[in-house]
CSV table of C-alpha atoms in Angstrom, one decimal:
chain,number,residue,atom,x,y,z
A,1,UNK,CA,-25.6,3.6,-16.1
A,2,UNK,CA,-24.2,0.9,-13.9
A,3,UNK,CA,-23.5,-2.6,-15.1
A,4,UNK,CA,-25.0,-5.4,-13.1
A,5,UNK,CA,-22.6,-8.1,-11.8
A,6,UNK,CA,-23.0,-11.6,-13.0
A,7,UNK,CA,-24.3,-14.0,-10.3
A,8,UNK,CA,-21.0,-15.7,-10.0
A,9,UNK,CA,-19.2,-12.4,-9.6
A,10,UNK,CA,-21.7,-11.3,-6.9
A,11,UNK,CA,-21.2,-14.6,-5.0
A,12,UNK,CA,-17.4,-14.3,-5.2
A,13,UNK,CA,-17.5,-10.7,-4.0
A,14,UNK,CA,-19.8,-11.6,-1.1
A,15,UNK,CA,-17.7,-14.5,0.0
A,16,UNK,CA,-14.6,-12.3,0.1
A,17,UNK,CA,-16.5,-9.7,2.1
A,18,UNK,CA,-17.4,-12.4,4.6
A,19,UNK,CA,-13.8,-13.5,4.9
A,20,UNK,CA,-12.8,-9.9,5.5
A,21,UNK,CA,-15.4,-9.4,8.2
A,22,UNK,CA,-14.1,-12.6,9.9
A,23,UNK,CA,-10.5,-11.4,9.7
A,24,UNK,CA,-11.4,-8.0,11.2
A,25,UNK,CA,-13.3,-9.5,14.1
A,26,UNK,CA,-10.6,-12.0,15.0
A,27,UNK,CA,-7.2,-10.4,14.6
A,28,UNK,CA,-6.2,-11.6,18.1
A,29,UNK,CA,-6.5,-15.2,16.8
A,30,UNK,CA,-4.0,-17.2,14.7
A,31,UNK,CA,-6.2,-17.1,11.6
A,32,UNK,CA,-4.6,-19.8,9.4
A,33,UNK,CA,-5.4,-19.8,5.7
A,34,UNK,CA,-7.2,-23.1,6.2
A,35,UNK,CA,-9.5,-21.6,8.8
A,36,UNK,CA,-10.3,-18.7,6.6
A,37,UNK,CA,-10.9,-21.0,3.6
A,38,UNK,CA,-13.5,-22.8,5.7
A,39,UNK,CA,-15.4,-19.5,6.1
A,40,UNK,CA,-15.3,-18.8,2.4
A,41,UNK,CA,-16.4,-22.2,1.1
A,42,UNK,CA,-13.3,-22.4,-1.1
A,43,UNK,CA,-10.2,-24.5,-0.8
A,44,UNK,CA,-7.1,-23.0,0.6
A,45,UNK,CA,-5.7,-22.6,-3.0
A,46,UNK,CA,-9.0,-21.2,-4.3
A,47,UNK,CA,-9.2,-18.7,-1.5
A,48,UNK,CA,-5.7,-17.4,-2.0
A,49,UNK,CA,-6.2,-17.1,-5.7
A,50,UNK,CA,-9.6,-15.3,-5.5
A,51,UNK,CA,-8.6,-13.1,-2.6
A,52,UNK,CA,-5.5,-11.9,-4.4
A,53,UNK,CA,-7.4,-11.4,-7.6
A,54,UNK,CA,-10.1,-9.4,-5.9
A,55,UNK,CA,-8.1,-7.3,-3.5
A,56,UNK,CA,-4.6,-7.1,-5.0
A,57,UNK,CA,-2.9,-8.6,-2.0
A,58,UNK,CA,-2.4,-12.1,-0.6
A,59,UNK,CA,-4.6,-13.1,2.3
A,60,UNK,CA,-1.6,-14.0,4.5
A,61,UNK,CA,0.1,-10.7,3.8
A,62,UNK,CA,-3.2,-8.7,4.4
A,63,UNK,CA,-3.7,-10.4,7.8
A,64,UNK,CA,-0.1,-9.8,8.9
A,65,UNK,CA,0.0,-6.2,7.7
A,66,UNK,CA,-3.3,-5.4,9.4
A,67,UNK,CA,-2.4,-7.1,12.7
A,68,UNK,CA,0.9,-5.3,12.9
A,69,UNK,CA,-0.8,-2.0,12.0
A,70,UNK,CA,-3.3,-2.4,14.9
A,71,UNK,CA,-0.3,-3.2,17.2
A,72,UNK,CA,1.5,-0.1,16.0
A,73,UNK,CA,-1.5,2.1,16.9
A,74,UNK,CA,-1.6,0.6,20.3
A,75,UNK,CA,2.1,1.3,20.8
A,76,UNK,CA,1.3,5.0,20.3
A,77,UNK,CA,-2.0,5.2,22.1
A,78,UNK,CA,-1.5,3.0,25.2
A,79,UNK,CA,1.2,2.3,27.7
A,80,UNK,CA,1.0,-1.5,27.6
A,81,UNK,CA,4.3,-3.5,27.6
A,82,UNK,CA,5.5,-4.5,24.1
A,83,UNK,CA,5.2,-8.2,25.1
A,84,UNK,CA,1.5,-7.7,26.2
A,85,UNK,CA,0.7,-6.0,22.8
A,86,UNK,CA,2.5,-8.8,21.0
A,87,UNK,CA,0.5,-11.5,22.8
A,88,UNK,CA,-2.8,-9.7,22.3
A,89,UNK,CA,-2.3,-9.9,18.5
A,90,UNK,CA,-1.5,-13.6,18.4
A,91,UNK,CA,2.3,-13.5,18.4
A,92,UNK,CA,3.9,-16.2,20.5
A,93,UNK,CA,6.8,-14.1,21.8
A,94,UNK,CA,8.2,-10.5,21.8
A,95,UNK,CA,11.1,-11.6,19.6
A,96,UNK,CA,8.7,-12.9,16.9
A,97,UNK,CA,6.6,-9.8,17.1
A,98,UNK,CA,9.7,-7.5,17.0
A,99,UNK,CA,11.1,-9.3,14.0
A,100,UNK,CA,7.8,-9.0,12.0
A,101,UNK,CA,7.3,-5.4,13.1
A,102,UNK,CA,10.7,-4.4,11.9
A,103,UNK,CA,10.1,-6.1,8.5
A,104,UNK,CA,6.9,-4.0,8.0
A,105,UNK,CA,7.9,-0.6,9.6
A,106,UNK,CA,11.7,-0.7,9.3
A,107,UNK,CA,12.2,0.0,13.0
A,108,UNK,CA,11.7,-1.9,16.3
A,109,UNK,CA,8.4,-1.5,18.3
A,110,UNK,CA,10.2,0.5,20.9
A,111,UNK,CA,11.8,2.9,18.4
A,112,UNK,CA,8.3,3.3,16.7
A,113,UNK,CA,6.8,4.2,20.1
A,114,UNK,CA,9.6,6.6,21.0
A,115,UNK,CA,9.2,8.5,17.7
A,116,UNK,CA,5.5,8.9,18.4
A,117,UNK,CA,4.6,9.3,14.7
A,118,UNK,CA,1.7,7.3,13.1
A,119,UNK,CA,3.3,5.9,10.0
A,120,UNK,CA,2.8,3.0,7.6
A,121,UNK,CA,-0.6,1.9,9.0
A,122,UNK,CA,-2.7,-0.4,6.9
A,123,UNK,CA,-6.4,0.1,7.5
A,124,UNK,CA,-9.1,-2.5,6.7
A,125,UNK,CA,-10.2,-2.9,3.1
A,126,UNK,CA,-13.6,-1.3,2.6
A,127,UNK,CA,-16.2,-2.2,0.0
A,128,UNK,CA,-16.9,0.5,-2.5
A,129,UNK,CA,-20.2,0.6,-4.3
A,130,UNK,CA,-21.0,4.3,-4.5
A,131,UNK,CA,-21.3,5.6,-8.1
A,132,UNK,CA,-19.2,2.8,-9.4
A,133,UNK,CA,-20.1,0.3,-12.2
A,134,UNK,CA,-19.2,-2.7,-9.9
A,135,UNK,CA,-18.1,-3.2,-6.3
A,136,UNK,CA,-14.4,-3.0,-5.5
A,137,UNK,CA,-12.2,-2.6,-2.5
A,138,UNK,CA,-11.0,0.7,-1.1
A,139,UNK,CA,-7.4,0.5,0.1
A,140,UNK,CA,-6.2,3.1,2.6
A,141,UNK,CA,-2.9,3.4,4.5
A,142,UNK,CA,-2.0,6.0,7.1
A,143,UNK,CA,1.3,7.5,6.3
A,144,UNK,CA,3.4,10.4,7.8
A,145,UNK,CA,5.2,12.4,5.1
A,146,UNK,CA,8.1,14.8,5.7
A,147,UNK,CA,7.9,18.3,4.5
A,148,UNK,CA,8.4,18.6,0.7
A,149,UNK,CA,8.9,21.4,-1.8
A,150,UNK,CA,7.0,21.3,-5.0
A,151,UNK,CA,7.6,23.3,-8.2
A,152,UNK,CA,5.0,23.6,-10.9
A,153,UNK,CA,2.3,25.5,-12.7
A,154,UNK,CA,-0.8,26.6,-10.8
A,155,UNK,CA,-4.4,27.4,-11.5
A,156,UNK,CA,-7.5,27.9,-9.5
A,157,UNK,CA,-10.1,25.1,-9.6
A,158,UNK,CA,-13.5,24.5,-8.2
A,159,UNK,CA,-13.3,21.2,-6.4
A,160,UNK,CA,-15.3,18.1,-5.8
A,161,UNK,CA,-17.8,19.8,-3.4
A,162,UNK,CA,-18.2,23.1,-5.2
A,163,UNK,CA,-21.7,23.9,-6.6
A,164,UNK,CA,-20.3,24.0,-10.1
A,165,UNK,CA,-17.0,22.0,-10.1
A,166,UNK,CA,-14.7,22.6,-13.0
A,167,UNK,CA,-11.6,20.5,-12.0
A,168,UNK,CA,-12.3,17.8,-14.5
A,169,UNK,CA,-11.7,20.4,-17.3
A,170,UNK,CA,-9.0,22.6,-15.6
A,171,UNK,CA,-6.7,20.0,-14.1
A,172,UNK,CA,-6.1,17.9,-17.3
A,173,UNK,CA,-5.3,21.1,-19.3
A,174,UNK,CA,-2.9,22.2,-16.6
A,175,UNK,CA,-1.1,18.9,-16.7
A,176,UNK,CA,-0.9,19.0,-20.5
A,177,UNK,CA,0.5,22.5,-20.4
A,178,UNK,CA,3.0,21.4,-17.7
A,179,UNK,CA,4.3,18.6,-19.9
A,180,UNK,CA,4.4,20.7,-23.0
A,181,UNK,CA,6.4,23.4,-21.1
A,182,UNK,CA,9.1,20.7,-20.7
A,183,UNK,CA,9.9,21.1,-16.9
A,184,UNK,CA,8.3,17.8,-16.0
A,185,UNK,CA,10.8,14.9,-15.7
A,186,UNK,CA,8.9,12.0,-17.1
A,187,UNK,CA,11.1,9.5,-15.3
A,188,UNK,CA,10.1,10.9,-11.9
A,189,UNK,CA,6.7,10.8,-10.1
A,190,UNK,CA,4.5,13.8,-10.6
A,191,UNK,CA,2.5,15.5,-7.9
A,192,UNK,CA,-0.7,17.5,-8.0
A,193,UNK,CA,-1.3,19.6,-4.9
A,194,UNK,CA,-4.6,21.2,-3.8
A,195,UNK,CA,-4.6,23.9,-1.1
A,196,UNK,CA,-8.0,23.2,0.5
A,197,UNK,CA,-7.1,25.1,3.6
A,198,UNK,CA,-7.1,28.4,1.7
A,199,UNK,CA,-10.8,28.2,0.9
A,200,UNK,CA,-13.5,29.9,3.1
A,201,UNK,CA,-16.5,28.5,1.3
A,202,UNK,CA,-17.4,25.9,-1.3
A,203,UNK,CA,-17.6,28.7,-3.9
A,204,UNK,CA,-14.0,29.7,-3.3
A,205,UNK,CA,-11.6,28.5,-6.0
A,206,UNK,CA,-8.8,26.2,-4.7
A,207,UNK,CA,-5.2,26.8,-5.8
A,208,UNK,CA,-4.0,23.7,-7.6
A,209,UNK,CA,-0.3,23.0,-8.5
A,210,UNK,CA,0.8,20.5,-11.2
A,211,UNK,CA,4.4,19.7,-10.8
A,212,UNK,CA,7.2,17.7,-9.1
A,213,UNK,CA,9.5,17.9,-6.1
A,214,UNK,CA,12.2,20.4,-6.6
A,215,UNK,CA,14.1,23.4,-5.1
A,216,UNK,CA,14.6,25.7,-8.1
A,217,UNK,CA,12.3,27.5,-10.5
A,218,UNK,CA,13.5,26.8,-14.0
A,219,UNK,CA,11.0,29.3,-15.5
A,220,UNK,CA,9.4,32.6,-14.3
A,221,UNK,CA,5.9,31.2,-14.8
A,222,UNK,CA,6.4,28.4,-12.2
A,223,UNK,CA,5.5,28.5,-8.6
A,224,UNK,CA,7.1,26.9,-5.5
A,225,UNK,CA,5.1,25.4,-2.7
A,226,UNK,CA,6.3,24.0,0.6
A,227,UNK,CA,4.1,21.3,1.9
A,228,UNK,CA,4.6,20.8,5.7
A,229,UNK,CA,5.1,17.4,7.3
A,230,UNK,CA,1.7,15.8,7.8
A,231,UNK,CA,0.0,12.5,8.5
A,232,UNK,CA,-2.2,11.4,5.6
A,233,UNK,CA,-4.8,8.9,4.6
A,234,UNK,CA,-3.2,7.5,1.4
A,235,UNK,CA,-5.9,6.2,-0.9
A,236,UNK,CA,-5.0,3.9,-3.7
A,237,UNK,CA,-7.0,4.6,-6.9
A,238,UNK,CA,-7.0,1.9,-9.6
A,239,UNK,CA,-8.5,2.7,-13.0
A,240,UNK,CA,-9.0,5.8,-15.2
A,241,UNK,CA,-8.2,9.0,-13.4
A,242,UNK,CA,-11.7,10.3,-14.4
A,243,UNK,CA,-13.2,7.9,-11.9
A,244,UNK,CA,-11.1,9.3,-9.0
A,245,UNK,CA,-14.0,11.4,-7.7
A,246,UNK,CA,-16.0,8.2,-7.1
A,247,UNK,CA,-13.1,6.8,-5.0
A,248,UNK,CA,-12.9,10.0,-3.0
A,249,UNK,CA,-16.7,10.0,-2.4
A,250,UNK,CA,-16.4,6.5,-1.1
A,251,UNK,CA,-13.6,7.5,1.2
A,252,UNK,CA,-15.4,10.5,2.6
A,253,UNK,CA,-18.9,9.1,3.0
A,254,UNK,CA,-18.2,5.4,3.8
A,255,UNK,CA,-14.6,4.9,5.1
A,256,UNK,CA,-14.0,8.1,7.1
A,257,UNK,CA,-17.1,8.1,9.4
A,258,UNK,CA,-16.3,4.7,10.9
A,259,UNK,CA,-12.5,5.0,10.8
A,260,UNK,CA,-11.7,6.8,14.1
A,261,UNK,CA,-9.9,9.6,12.1
A,262,UNK,CA,-10.9,13.1,11.0
A,263,UNK,CA,-9.7,15.1,8.0
A,264,UNK,CA,-7.8,18.3,8.7
A,265,UNK,CA,-7.4,21.4,6.6
A,266,UNK,CA,-4.1,21.4,4.7
A,267,UNK,CA,-2.7,20.5,1.3
A,268,UNK,CA,-4.0,17.4,-0.4
A,269,UNK,CA,-1.8,15.5,-2.9
A,270,UNK,CA,-2.2,13.5,-6.0
A,271,UNK,CA,0.8,11.3,-6.6
A,272,UNK,CA,1.3,9.9,-10.1
A,273,UNK,CA,4.1,7.4,-10.8
A,274,UNK,CA,6.4,7.9,-13.7
A,275,UNK,CA,4.9,6.6,-17.0
A,276,UNK,CA,1.3,7.0,-15.6
A,277,UNK,CA,-1.3,6.4,-18.3
A,278,UNK,CA,-4.4,8.3,-16.9
A,279,UNK,CA,-7.1,6.5,-19.0
A,280,UNK,CA,-6.0,2.9,-18.6
A,281,UNK,CA,-8.1,0.5,-16.5
A,282,UNK,CA,-4.9,-0.7,-14.9
A,283,UNK,CA,-3.6,2.9,-14.0
A,284,UNK,CA,-2.7,3.3,-10.3
A,285,UNK,CA,-2.1,6.5,-8.4
A,286,UNK,CA,-2.5,7.6,-4.8
A,287,UNK,CA,-4.5,10.5,-3.3
A,288,UNK,CA,-3.2,11.9,0.1
A,289,UNK,CA,-5.6,13.6,2.5
A,290,UNK,CA,-4.3,15.1,5.7
A,291,UNK,CA,-5.9,13.7,8.8
A,292,UNK,CA,-5.5,13.0,12.5
A,293,UNK,CA,-7.0,10.7,15.2
A,294,UNK,CA,-10.3,12.0,16.4
A,295,UNK,CA,-9.2,12.0,20.0
A,296,UNK,CA,-6.6,14.6,18.9
A,297,UNK,CA,-9.3,16.9,17.7
A,298,UNK,CA,-10.1,20.0,19.7
A,299,UNK,CA,-13.2,19.7,21.9
């Protein structure tokens, strides 16, 4: 049973949604906080406080990160001069653009273009209301991850779209067994991996590995997987891990169709930080789904 939002919560959420819509439609404009505040009916201070409270990021940082991400995509998809891309996204000079770009991506625009790899891309926040007790914001970044080797315990699972999914029972037990076996280093991130490419039908069990990055097998019962370099949609999930399926539903049914990307078969990842507390409302982990731009898809 879902919980209805109080009227003031609904109004606050709707105003932030209007601000986001305005930002997304005007990324080629300066977009000062004062102008955005005028579209929200709040003062500059109130907007910054509420925006950060609702989305987890400051309004100025969000605009900057999104604008530079759109510019990065154009560097890879078009042959426009760097200065023309800079001006089209409201930067006053190539030098200012390059300085901001390097701060976000760690390399210059020309180096980013030369590498030809889509990495570090912030996508627009997306409202999530599907099967959730209250609306929230879906945060997705596009990230390219180098090949990694994982070591852990494996078990077959029936996943999210199986007729009779069992992952909510199998996966927690697998992680409990992994920690009890003592090969998990609690000071390091843990990674769950799901080989969705190995399944032919929804009824086919998916291999799931619960473990960490490593090169050696400390026990005969453990398995080693090599995950190839891939570009991923990195989805931030905030809240109890039992609600992760709701976040993935929102990504698949709401974010993906309008995103310009398509998912590809591969190995999906669940990345849990050290000290992760799976049942806390403040718990935060990321789910990595392999994808590519639609124009790269075979015709």
